[in-house]
CSV table of C-alpha atoms in Angstrom, one decimal:
chain,number,residue,atom,x,y,z
Y,1,UNK,CA,-4.7,17.1,-50.3
Y,2,UNK,CA,-8.5,18.7,-50.4
Y,3,UNK,CA,-7.8,20.4,-47.6
Y,4,UNK,CA,-4.7,21.9,-48.4
Y,5,UNK,CA,-6.3,23.2,-52.0
Y,6,UNK,CA,-9.5,24.5,-50.3
Y,7,UNK,CA,-7.9,26.2,-47.6
Y,8,UNK,CA,-5.2,27.8,-50.0
Y,9,UNK,CA,-8.2,29.2,-52.2
Y,10,UNK,CA,-10.5,30.4,-50.0
Y,11,UNK,CA,-7.7,32.4,-47.7
Y,12,UNK,CA,-6.2,33.6,-50.9
Y,13,UNK,CA,-10.0,35.0,-51.7
Y,14,UNK,CA,-10.3,36.3,-48.3
Y,15,UNK,CA,-7.1,38.1,-48.9
Y,16,UNK,CA,-8.2,39.5,-52.0
Y,17,UNK,CA,-11.6,40.7,-51.0
Y,18,UNK,CA,-10.9,41.6,-47.6
Y,19,UNK,CA,-7.8,43.6,-47.7
Y,20,UNK,CA,-9.9,46.6,-49.9
Y,21,UNK,CA,-12.4,46.2,-47.3
Y,22,UNK,CA,-9.9,46.7,-44.4
Y,23,UNK,CA,-8.1,49.5,-45.7
Y,24,UNK,CA,-11.6,51.5,-46.4
Y,25,UNK,CA,-12.4,51.0,-42.8
Y,26,UNK,CA,-8.8,51.8,-41.4
Y,27,UNK,CA,-8.9,55.4,-43.7
Y,28,UNK,CA,-12.3,56.0,-42.3
Y,29,UNK,CA,-10.8,55.3,-38.7
Y,30,UNK,CA,-7.8,57.6,-39.9
Y,31,UNK,CA,-5.5,54.9,-38.3
Y,32,UNK,CA,-2.4,55.5,-40.8
Y,33,UNK,CA,1.4,54.1,-40.3
Y,34,UNK,CA,3.8,56.2,-38.4
Y,35,UNK,CA,6.9,56.8,-40.2
Y,36,UNK,CA,10.3,57.2,-37.9
Y,37,UNK,CA,11.9,60.6,-38.2
Y,38,UNK,CA,16.0,58.9,-38.1
Y,39,UNK,CA,14.8,56.1,-41.1
Y,40,UNK,CA,14.9,56.2,-44.7
Y,41,UNK,CA,14.1,59.9,-45.8
Y,42,UNK,CA,12.2,58.8,-48.9
Y,43,UNK,CA,9.9,56.8,-46.7
Y,44,UNK,CA,7.9,60.0,-45.3
Y,45,UNK,CA,5.9,59.9,-48.2
Y,46,UNK,CA,4.4,57.1,-47.1
Y,47,UNK,CA,3.5,58.5,-43.6
Y,48,UNK,CA,-0.5,57.7,-43.4
Y,49,UNK,CA,-0.6,54.5,-45.5
Y,50,UNK,CA,-3.2,52.3,-43.8
Y,51,UNK,CA,-1.5,49.9,-41.5
Y,52,UNK,CA,-2.3,46.7,-39.5
Y,53,UNK,CA,-3.2,44.8,-42.5
Y,54,UNK,CA,-1.8,41.4,-40.6
Y,55,UNK,CA,-5.4,41.5,-39.8
Y,56,UNK,CA,-6.4,40.2,-43.0
Y,57,UNK,CA,-3.6,38.0,-43.1
Y,58,UNK,CA,-4.5,36.3,-39.3
Y,59,UNK,CA,-8.3,36.1,-40.2
Y,60,UNK,CA,-8.2,34.9,-43.5
Y,61,UNK,CA,-5.8,32.0,-42.6
Y,62,UNK,CA,-8.2,30.9,-39.9
Y,63,UNK,CA,-11.2,31.2,-41.8
Y,64,UNK,CA,-9.6,29.1,-44.8
Y,65,UNK,CA,-8.1,26.8,-42.3
Y,66,UNK,CA,-12.0,26.4,-40.9
Y,67,UNK,CA,-13.6,26.5,-43.9
Y,68,UNK,CA,-11.7,23.8,-45.5
Y,69,UNK,CA,-12.3,21.1,-42.5
Y,70,UNK,CA,-16.0,22.5,-42.5
Y,71,UNK,CA,-16.3,21.8,-46.6
Y,72,UNK,CA,-14.8,18.3,-46.5
Y,73,UNK,CA,-16.3,17.1,-42.4
Y,74,UNK,CA,-13.1,16.4,-41.4
Y,75,UNK,CA,-11.8,17.1,-37.7
Y,76,UNK,CA,-9.2,19.7,-36.8
Y,77,UNK,CA,-6.0,18.4,-35.4
Y,78,UNK,CA,-4.5,19.2,-32.0
Y,79,UNK,CA,-0.9,20.3,-33.8
Y,80,UNK,CA,-3.1,22.6,-36.6
Y,81,UNK,CA,-4.9,24.4,-33.8
Y,82,UNK,CA,-1.6,24.9,-31.6
Y,83,UNK,CA,0.2,26.5,-34.5
Y,84,UNK,CA,-2.5,28.7,-35.4
Y,85,UNK,CA,-3.1,29.7,-31.5
Y,86,UNK,CA,0.5,30.9,-31.7
Y,87,UNK,CA,0.0,32.5,-34.8
Y,88,UNK,CA,-3.2,34.5,-33.5
Y,89,UNK,CA,-1.8,35.0,-29.9
Y,90,UNK,CA,1.3,36.9,-31.7
Y,91,UNK,CA,-1.0,38.7,-33.9
Y,92,UNK,CA,-3.1,40.0,-31.0
Y,93,UNK,CA,0.0,41.2,-29.2
Y,94,UNK,CA,1.4,43.0,-32.4
Y,95,UNK,CA,-2.3,44.7,-33.3
Y,96,UNK,CA,-1.9,46.3,-29.7
Y,97,UNK,CA,1.2,47.7,-30.4
Y,98,UNK,CA,0.0,49.1,-33.8
Y,99,UNK,CA,-3.3,50.4,-32.4
Y,100,UNK,CA,-1.2,52.1,-29.7
Y,101,UNK,CA,1.0,53.7,-32.2
Y,102,UNK,CA,-1.8,55.1,-34.6
Y,103,UNK,CA,-4.0,56.0,-31.5
Y,104,UNK,CA,-1.1,57.8,-30.3
Y,105,UNK,CA,0.4,59.2,-33.6
Y,106,UNK,CA,3.6,57.9,-32.7
Y,107,UNK,CA,6.2,55.5,-33.9
Y,108,UNK,CA,6.7,53.6,-30.9
Y,109,UNK,CA,3.8,51.3,-29.4
Y,110,UNK,CA,3.6,48.6,-26.8
Y,111,UNK,CA,6.8,49.3,-24.0
Y,112,UNK,CA,9.3,46.6,-25.0
Y,113,UNK,CA,8.9,45.0,-21.4
Y,114,UNK,CA,4.8,44.6,-21.8
Y,115,UNK,CA,5.5,43.5,-25.9
Y,116,UNK,CA,8.3,40.7,-25.0
Y,117,UNK,CA,5.7,39.8,-21.9
Y,118,UNK,CA,2.7,39.3,-24.5
Y,119,UNK,CA,5.0,37.3,-26.7
Y,120,UNK,CA,6.5,34.9,-23.4
Y,121,UNK,CA,2.9,34.4,-22.1
Y,122,UNK,CA,1.6,33.5,-25.8
Y,123,UNK,CA,4.7,31.0,-26.4
Y,124,UNK,CA,4.6,29.4,-23.0
Y,125,UNK,CA,1.0,28.0,-23.3
Y,126,UNK,CA,1.9,27.2,-27.3
Y,127,UNK,CA,5.2,25.4,-25.9
Y,128,UNK,CA,3.9,23.8,-22.9
Y,129,UNK,CA,1.0,22.5,-25.5
Y,130,UNK,CA,2.9,20.9,-28.1
Y,131,UNK,CA,4.4,18.7,-25.0
Y,132,UNK,CA,0.7,17.2,-24.6
Y,133,UNK,CA,-1.9,15.3,-26.2
Y,134,UNK,CA,-0.4,12.3,-27.7
Y,135,UNK,CA,-2.3,10.2,-30.3
Y,136,UNK,CA,-2.7,6.1,-30.6
Y,137,UNK,CA,1.2,5.7,-31.1
Y,138,UNK,CA,1.8,8.0,-28.4
Y,139,UNK,CA,3.0,11.2,-30.3
Y,140,UNK,CA,3.1,14.4,-29.3
Y,141,UNK,CA,2.6,18.0,-31.4
Y,142,UNK,CA,6.1,18.0,-30.4
Y,143,UNK,CA,9.3,16.8,-28.2
Y,144,UNK,CA,11.8,17.5,-25.9
Y,145,UNK,CA,14.4,17.6,-28.5
Y,146,UNK,CA,16.1,19.7,-31.0
Y,147,UNK,CA,15.5,18.9,-34.6
Y,148,UNK,CA,17.3,19.6,-38.1
Y,149,UNK,CA,15.7,17.2,-40.5
Y,150,UNK,CA,14.2,15.2,-37.6
Y,151,UNK,CA,15.1,15.1,-33.7
Y,152,UNK,CA,18.1,14.4,-33.1
Y,153,UNK,CA,20.6,14.8,-29.7
Y,154,UNK,CA,19.5,13.9,-26.3
Y,155,UNK,CA,16.1,14.8,-24.5
Y,156,UNK,CA,16.7,18.5,-23.0
Y,157,UNK,CA,13.7,17.9,-21.0
Y,158,UNK,CA,10.6,20.3,-20.7
Y,159,UNK,CA,12.0,23.2,-19.1
Y,160,UNK,CA,14.7,23.7,-21.5
Y,161,UNK,CA,12.2,23.2,-24.6
Y,162,UNK,CA,10.1,25.6,-23.5
Y,163,UNK,CA,12.8,28.1,-23.2
Y,164,UNK,CA,14.0,27.0,-26.8
Y,165,UNK,CA,11.0,27.5,-27.9
Y,166,UNK,CA,10.7,31.1,-26.8
Y,167,UNK,CA,14.0,31.8,-28.2
Y,168,UNK,CA,12.8,30.8,-31.7
Y,169,UNK,CA,9.6,32.4,-31.1
Y,170,UNK,CA,11.1,35.9,-30.5
Y,171,UNK,CA,13.7,35.5,-32.8
Y,172,UNK,CA,11.8,34.6,-35.8
Y,173,UNK,CA,9.2,37.1,-34.9
Y,174,UNK,CA,11.5,40.0,-34.6
Y,175,UNK,CA,13.3,38.6,-37.5
Y,176,UNK,CA,10.1,39.3,-39.9
Y,177,UNK,CA,9.6,42.4,-38.2
Y,178,UNK,CA,12.9,43.7,-39.3
Y,179,UNK,CA,12.3,42.1,-42.5
Y,180,UNK,CA,9.0,44.2,-43.1
Y,181,UNK,CA,10.6,47.1,-44.1
Y,182,UNK,CA,10.1,48.0,-48.0
Y,183,UNK,CA,6.7,47.2,-49.2
Y,184,UNK,CA,6.1,43.7,-50.3
Y,185,UNK,CA,9.6,42.3,-48.6
Y,186,UNK,CA,7.7,40.3,-45.9
Y,187,UNK,CA,4.9,39.0,-47.4
Y,188,UNK,CA,6.2,37.5,-50.6
Y,189,UNK,CA,9.6,36.2,-48.5
Y,190,UNK,CA,7.6,34.4,-45.9
Y,191,UNK,CA,4.9,33.2,-48.5
Y,192,UNK,CA,8.1,31.3,-50.2
Y,193,UNK,CA,8.9,30.1,-46.7
Y,194,UNK,CA,5.1,28.7,-46.3
Y,195,UNK,CA,5.3,27.0,-49.8
Y,196,UNK,CA,8.0,25.1,-48.6
Y,197,UNK,CA,6.3,23.6,-45.3
Y,198,UNK,CA,3.2,22.9,-47.6
Y,199,UNK,CA,5.9,20.0,-49.3
Y,200,UNK,CA,7.5,19.2,-46.4
Y,201,UNK,CA,4.1,18.2,-44.4
Y,202,UNK,CA,3.0,16.8,-47.5
Y,203,UNK,CA,6.0,14.5,-47.7
Y,204,UNK,CA,6.1,14.0,-44.1
Y,205,UNK,CA,2.5,12.7,-44.2
Y,206,UNK,CA,3.1,10.0,-47.0
Y,207,UNK,CA,6.3,8.9,-45.3
Y,208,UNK,CA,4.6,8.8,-41.9
Y,209,UNK,CA,5.5,6.1,-39.6
Y,210,UNK,CA,1.6,5.8,-38.8
Y,211,UNK,CA,0.8,4.5,-42.2
Y,212,UNK,CA,4.1,2.4,-42.6
Y,213,UNK,CA,7.2,1.8,-40.7
Y,214,UNK,CA,9.7,2.7,-43.5
Y,215,UNK,CA,13.6,3.5,-43.1
Y,216,UNK,CA,12.9,6.9,-43.0
Y,217,UNK,CA,9.8,7.5,-41.8
Y,218,UNK,CA,8.7,10.6,-39.9
Y,219,UNK,CA,7.4,10.6,-36.3
Y,220,UNK,CA,5.4,14.1,-36.7
Y,221,UNK,CA,2.1,14.0,-35.8
Y,222,UNK,CA,-0.7,15.5,-38.0
Y,223,UNK,CA,1.7,16.7,-40.6
Y,224,UNK,CA,-1.0,16.6,-43.3
Y,225,UNK,CA,-3.1,18.9,-41.3
Y,226,UNK,CA,0.1,21.5,-40.9
Y,227,UNK,CA,0.3,21.4,-44.5
Y,228,UNK,CA,-3.6,23.0,-44.7
Y,229,UNK,CA,-2.3,25.5,-42.1
Y,230,UNK,CA,0.8,26.3,-44.3
Y,231,UNK,CA,-1.4,26.7,-47.2
Y,232,UNK,CA,-3.7,28.6,-45.5
Y,233,UNK,CA,-1.1,31.2,-44.3
Y,234,UNK,CA,0.5,31.5,-47.9
Y,235,UNK,CA,-3.0,31.9,-49.4
Y,236,UNK,CA,-3.8,34.6,-47.2
Y,237,UNK,CA,-0.3,36.1,-47.6
Y,238,UNK,CA,-0.5,36.1,-51.6
Y,239,UNK,CA,-4.3,37.7,-51.3
Y,240,UNK,CA,-3.0,40.4,-49.0
Y,241,UNK,CA,0.4,41.0,-51.2
Y,242,UNK,CA,-1.5,41.9,-54.0
Y,243,UNK,CA,-2.1,45.1,-52.1
Y,244,UNK,CA,0.8,45.3,-50.1
Y,245,UNK,CA,3.3,45.2,-53.5
Y,246,UNK,CA,5.2,48.2,-54.3
Y,247,UNK,CA,3.8,50.8,-53.8
Y,248,UNK,CA,2.0,49.4,-50.9
Y,249,UNK,CA,-1.9,50.4,-50.7
Y,250,UNK,CA,-1.8,49.0,-46.9
Y,251,UNK,CA,1.2,47.6,-44.5
Y,252,UNK,CA,0.9,44.6,-42.3
Y,253,UNK,CA,2.1,46.2,-39.1
Y,254,UNK,CA,3.4,44.4,-36.2
Y,255,UNK,CA,-0.1,42.4,-36.4
Y,256,UNK,CA,1.2,40.9,-39.4
Y,257,UNK,CA,5.2,40.4,-38.7
Y,258,UNK,CA,4.7,39.0,-35.5
Y,259,UNK,CA,1.5,36.4,-36.7
Y,260,UNK,CA,3.8,35.3,-39.4
Y,261,UNK,CA,7.0,35.0,-37.2
Y,262,UNK,CA,4.7,33.0,-35.0
Y,263,UNK,CA,3.5,30.4,-38.0
Y,264,UNK,CA,6.7,29.8,-39.1
Y,265,UNK,CA,8.1,29.1,-35.7
Y,266,UNK,CA,5.1,26.8,-35.0
Y,267,UNK,CA,5.7,25.0,-38.0
Y,268,UNK,CA,9.4,24.1,-37.4
Y,269,UNK,CA,8.6,22.9,-34.1
Y,270,UNK,CA,5.6,20.5,-34.8
Y,271,UNK,CA,7.2,19.2,-37.9
Y,272,UNK,CA,10.8,18.9,-36.5
Y,273,UNK,CA,12.6,21.2,-38.8
Y,274,UNK,CA,13.4,23.7,-36.1
Y,275,UNK,CA,17.5,24.4,-37.3
Y,276,UNK,CA,16.2,23.7,-40.8
Y,277,UNK,CA,14.0,27.1,-40.8
Y,278,UNK,CA,17.2,29.1,-40.5
Y,279,UNK,CA,18.0,27.6,-43.6
Y,280,UNK,CA,14.6,28.2,-45.4
Y,281,UNK,CA,14.2,31.7,-43.6
Y,282,UNK,CA,18.1,32.0,-45.0
Y,283,UNK,CA,16.7,35.6,-45.9
Y,284,UNK,CA,15.6,36.7,-42.8
Y,285,UNK,CA,18.3,36.1,-41.1
Y,286,UNK,CA,20.7,37.5,-43.6
Y,287,UNK,CA,18.9,40.6,-42.5
Y,288,UNK,CA,18.6,40.1,-38.9
Y,289,UNK,CA,22.3,39.5,-38.6
Y,290,UNK,CA,22.8,42.9,-40.5
Y,291,UNK,CA,21.6,44.2,-37.3
Y,292,UNK,CA,23.3,42.7,-35.2
Y,293,UNK,CA,26.5,43.5,-36.6
Y,294,UNK,CA,25.5,47.0,-36.7
Y,295,UNK,CA,25.0,47.6,-33.4
Y,296,UNK,CA,28.1,45.3,-32.2
Y,297,UNK,CA,30.5,47.3,-34.9
Y,298,UNK,CA,29.0,50.4,-33.5
Y,299,UNK,CA,29.5,49.8,-29.8
Y,300,UNK,CA,33.0,48.0,-30.6
Y,301,UNK,CA,34.5,50.7,-33.3
Y,302,UNK,CA,33.3,53.3,-30.6
Y,303,UNK,CA,35.9,52.2,-28.1
Y,304,UNK,CA,38.1,51.3,-30.5
Y,305,UNK,CA,38.5,54.7,-32.5
Y,306,UNK,CA,37.8,58.3,-32.0
Y,307,UNK,CA,34.1,57.7,-32.8
Y,308,UNK,CA,32.0,54.6,-33.5
Y,309,UNK,CA,31.6,53.6,-36.6
Y,310,UNK,CA,28.8,51.8,-39.1
Y,311,UNK,CA,29.5,48.8,-41.0
Y,312,UNK,CA,26.4,49.6,-43.2
Y,313,UNK,CA,24.8,53.3,-44.2
Y,314,UNK,CA,21.7,51.9,-42.8
Y,315,UNK,CA,20.6,48.7,-40.6
Y,316,UNK,CA,18.4,46.4,-41.8
Y,317,UNK,CA,20.1,45.3,-44.8
Y,318,UNK,CA,17.3,46.3,-47.3
Y,319,UNK,CA,17.9,50.2,-46.0
Y,320,UNK,CA,21.1,49.9,-46.7
Y,321,UNK,CA,20.9,49.3,-50.1
Y,322,UNK,CA,18.4,51.7,-50.8
Y,323,UNK,CA,20.6,54.8,-49.7
Y,324,UNK,CA,23.0,52.8,-51.9
Y,325,UNK,CA,20.9,54.2,-55.1
Y,326,UNK,CA,18.5,51.0,-55.4
Y,327,UNK,CA,15.0,50.8,-56.4
Y,328,UNK,CA,12.8,49.8,-53.6
Y,329,UNK,CA,11.2,47.0,-56.7
Y,330,UNK,CA,14.8,46.2,-57.2
Y,331,UNK,CA,15.9,45.3,-54.0
Y,332,UNK,CA,12.2,43.5,-53.1
Y,333,UNK,CA,12.5,41.0,-56.2
Y,334,UNK,CA,16.3,40.1,-55.4
Y,335,UNK,CA,15.8,39.6,-52.0
Y,336,UNK,CA,12.7,37.4,-52.8
Y,337,UNK,CA,15.0,35.4,-55.4
Y,338,UNK,CA,17.5,35.2,-52.8
Y,339,UNK,CA,15.0,33.8,-50.4
Y,340,UNK,CA,13.6,31.6,-53.3
Y,341,UNK,CA,17.6,29.8,-53.7
Y,342,UNK,CA,17.6,29.6,-49.5
Y,343,UNK,CA,14.0,27.8,-49.6
Y,344,UNK,CA,15.3,25.5,-52.7
Y,345,UNK,CA,18.3,24.6,-50.6
Y,346,UNK,CA,16.1,23.9,-47.6
Y,347,UNK,CA,13.8,21.6,-49.3
Y,348,UNK,CA,16.8,20.0,-51.2
Y,349,UNK,CA,18.5,19.1,-48.3
Y,350,UNK,CA,15.0,17.8,-46.8
Y,351,UNK,CA,14.5,15.4,-49.8
Y,352,UNK,CA,18.3,14.1,-49.6
Y,353,UNK,CA,18.1,13.3,-45.9
Y,354,UNK,CA,15.4,11.2,-47.1
Y,355,UNK,CA,16.8,9.1,-49.9
Y,356,UNK,CA,18.2,6.0,-49.0
Y,357,UNK,CA,22.4,5.9,-49.4
């Protein structure tokens, strides 16, 4: 637990102190956020706000994790390294996307094909790596099974596992990106989910099959170190949130949203809680579904009626409530509350599954 506290505390300090330094650098370089013309009209006032703040989250997380192990003189684990690799790799893809936006002064960065290619390359390396590096008990960071509260069902094989991992990475990273539409919404939402993974990793460590063959023990490699990873990113997120809270002085950009989506998937895969992530991240799922439903209904209604119709005033969902007259802070806090309920439900299910019947 010492590493969990150290990693979180150090990353929090880096986030708190590093973000204003990054703001000054971005302002000096003139890298401000571009706002889409077809978006919410009130957001035009945010044009020019410093962006790429996710860089601080990624660096803070990596330094917090490394410093915690250095101070306690413990060895980093393969599982923790793979999750941080996925986070940093997707962060680099997002950084390139953000840089193109601010350098060329347009609201669209990397071409969709180039962006998807970058995500696939990083995702494949992560997924393949998860099937390697068995420990003394022959437990690898992940295996070729679907998982909810633990692995279940038949072995789907390495190729389908890699494909499944890519679907999760693409879906969750895009979901976090869609959630990052209001000041503080994405960083606060992801922070709550990461808190759940600190609890899950710690619980799996205490009930690990490597320690004792309990009736409901977990065959998870390096669960405590995965809690350290979650704590490090949580601390960095909260440090960043201090400056990202409404009215935001900086945006995380795709650098942050892709990186945070990556770390959530990485933790879900390595802790064997892939489908549980859909409950913990219910707020992200809801926002993503609002976009899917909006686009789907717009296309279908165009064929059924004289002209296309919309389910929402605007998607993602948070913008529907903006156009309905809700204040931005009201939406953010209420969405945080919904996320908190989703996280509580997910953690409750995780605990109830362990309790002997």
